[in-house]
Amino acid sequence: MRQNDTLDFVHHGDKYFLHHLSIDCVIFGYHERQLKVLLLKWKNAEKWSLPGGFIKLEETLEDAASRILTERTGLSQLFLQQFHTFGEPKRSVRTAADIAHLESIWKTDVPKEHWLLKRTVSIGYYSVTEYSQVNPQPDYLSDECTWHDIHSIPQLVFDHNLIVTEALKALRMQINLQPIGYNLLPKKFTLPEIHDLYETILDKKLDRRNFPKKLLSLGIIKKLDEQKSIGAHRSPFLYKFDKRKYDKALKEGIVLAF
Amino acid sequence: MRQNDTLDFVHHGDKYFLHHLSIDCVIFGYHERQLKVLLLKWKNAEKWSLPGGFIKLEETLEDAASRILTERTGLSQLFLQQFHTFGEPKRSVRTAADIAHLESIWKTDVPKEHWLLKRTVSIGYYSVTEYSQVNPQPDYLSDECTWHDIHSIPQLVFDHNLIVTEALKALRMQINLQPIGYNLLPKKFTLPEIHDLYETILDKKLDRRNFPKKLLSLGIIKKLDEQKSIGAHRSPFLYKFDKRKYDKALKEGIVLAF
DNA sequence: AGTTTATTCTGTGAAAAATACGCAATGGTA
DNA sequence: TACCATTGCGTATTTTTCACAGAATAAACT
């Protein structure tokens, strides 16, 4: 089955997919002050890569990104954001195939003008998710599918290290223009929790006293009368997002300038 | 000659260019409080379009964007910035060809799987230039090549109206993170001149008295001892960019928050 | 067992800095 | 001397910075 899938993809993929184009997804995972990236390890290869794939002939770019992500990792319903398109001439799927388990297929008979040997331009998407509850599943092309800390990313195939760097840059810029956290925090959360989230993503200290003021004055978060017990310390108040104002800020943009 | 070029492009372009991919450039032109966009009018057609073209097999995306721009408009050496990739499934060059002077070629014999009929994903680039000294020249595919005020852009082919809107959004966001003006103003300029530039691009009022403070405190511009004569009015002081700090801000980013 | 002390985290108010804005001063021309 | 765009000044308002008081619990002590 799986071997047939692979053969079909290699030999007939050119009829289903746009040539020269691919999509790569940088999925950031957040949990308890840690920011990670989801990487796949190809079968019989030592190098890691981003989840990626091709675009069907009659599919929007967003749909393709979403489908690829689900196929490769089992994750779905993520908010994906396009951030840059990478197209150095030397990029091609061949390099990948060389180190993957497709090797045996190539060795037998590979026409010089095969679609997978062509130069490939890749459109980059990123997303952020809470990773503690999620259990990503590798597909038939991959051995492993695991989270890697943003500070210790291994060497990746092609220009994928560059893609991760650029995605992180885009995410950090985006955070100043759109709210974040609705999908990353529990329904009710404390100020330290959302504060930690922002500090981790931006990788810098944010003043504990000023931080809530902006979000509160914009009405994006609201204070509740409840408090959370956190053991041997003063109980922090709980907050929740004001979904209407949150969505409005998401749509129209804001200037947080953290 | 020109007809031969066209025929060669239509019949053999598939051997020189990446399929399914194109580049569109939004060139903003600034002059005396006016922001315009450079548009081409195709021969024998009433609709306007952005300058665009295809990517050669062994060419970086940036080189392609730069080459396309020079070929279509005669402009060169512009700083181009990639901002988004557009790929709705219905996009194809065919729609364009239908209304262009290539019509006659299509009518005779056009194979269903011709490369120009395929779905096309377009990578968007933008730039800003001083347009008063520039005289854009249409190429052999176009009748006209003229500047259109940002507030009265005609109906464009495909999704080009959307591309212009998105480019403008990206430019306005970019302005808050990087300095602008080095290529748009004379070596020595007055505060009102650079003030007008920012107001025009952002399309909103900026306080006349506080505006210079940010640029001066960041050291990006420096006051000179000279003044400029502007007729029957008080002579404004001249300023110049501090190229080192300007380039540093360009590279590392700043937060202007206008 | 009850009380005190120590620790660690949350929460706010007051001072400083930056920004907004009205208004007056400047300088060049007619 | 009237005009007008540019410039500078002074005060009101907002935003940012910063330090200490308060709360909750565990451990130590009597």
Coordinates of C-alpha atoms (C1' of nucleotides) in Angstrom, one line a residue, chain A residues 207-210 213-214 229 231-235, chain D residues 15-26:
Chain A
D207 CA 7.5 44.7 32.1
R208 CA 5.1 42.8 34.3
R209 CA 3.2 46.0 35.2
N210 CA 2.8 47.6 31.8
K213 CA -2.4 47.6 30.6
K214 CA -2.4 47.5 26.8
S229 CA -4.8 28.5 43.3
G231 CA 0.1 26.4 45.7
A232 CA 2.3 28.3 48.1
H233 CA 1.8 31.7 46.7
R234 CA -0.7 34.5 46.3
S235 CA -3.6 33.5 44.1
Chain D
dT15 C1' 2.4 56.6 28.2
dT16 C1' 6.3 54.4 30.3
dT17 C1' 9.1 53.4 34.1
dC18 C1' 9.9 51.8 38.6
dA19 C1' 9.5 50.1 43.9
dC20 C1' 7.2 48.5 47.4
dA21 C1' 2.9 46.6 49.8
dG22 C1' -0.1 42.6 50.1
dA23 C1' -1.4 37.6 49.8
dA24 C1' -0.8 32.8 50.3
dT25 C1' 1.5 29.0 52.0
dA26 C1' 5.4 26.1 54.2

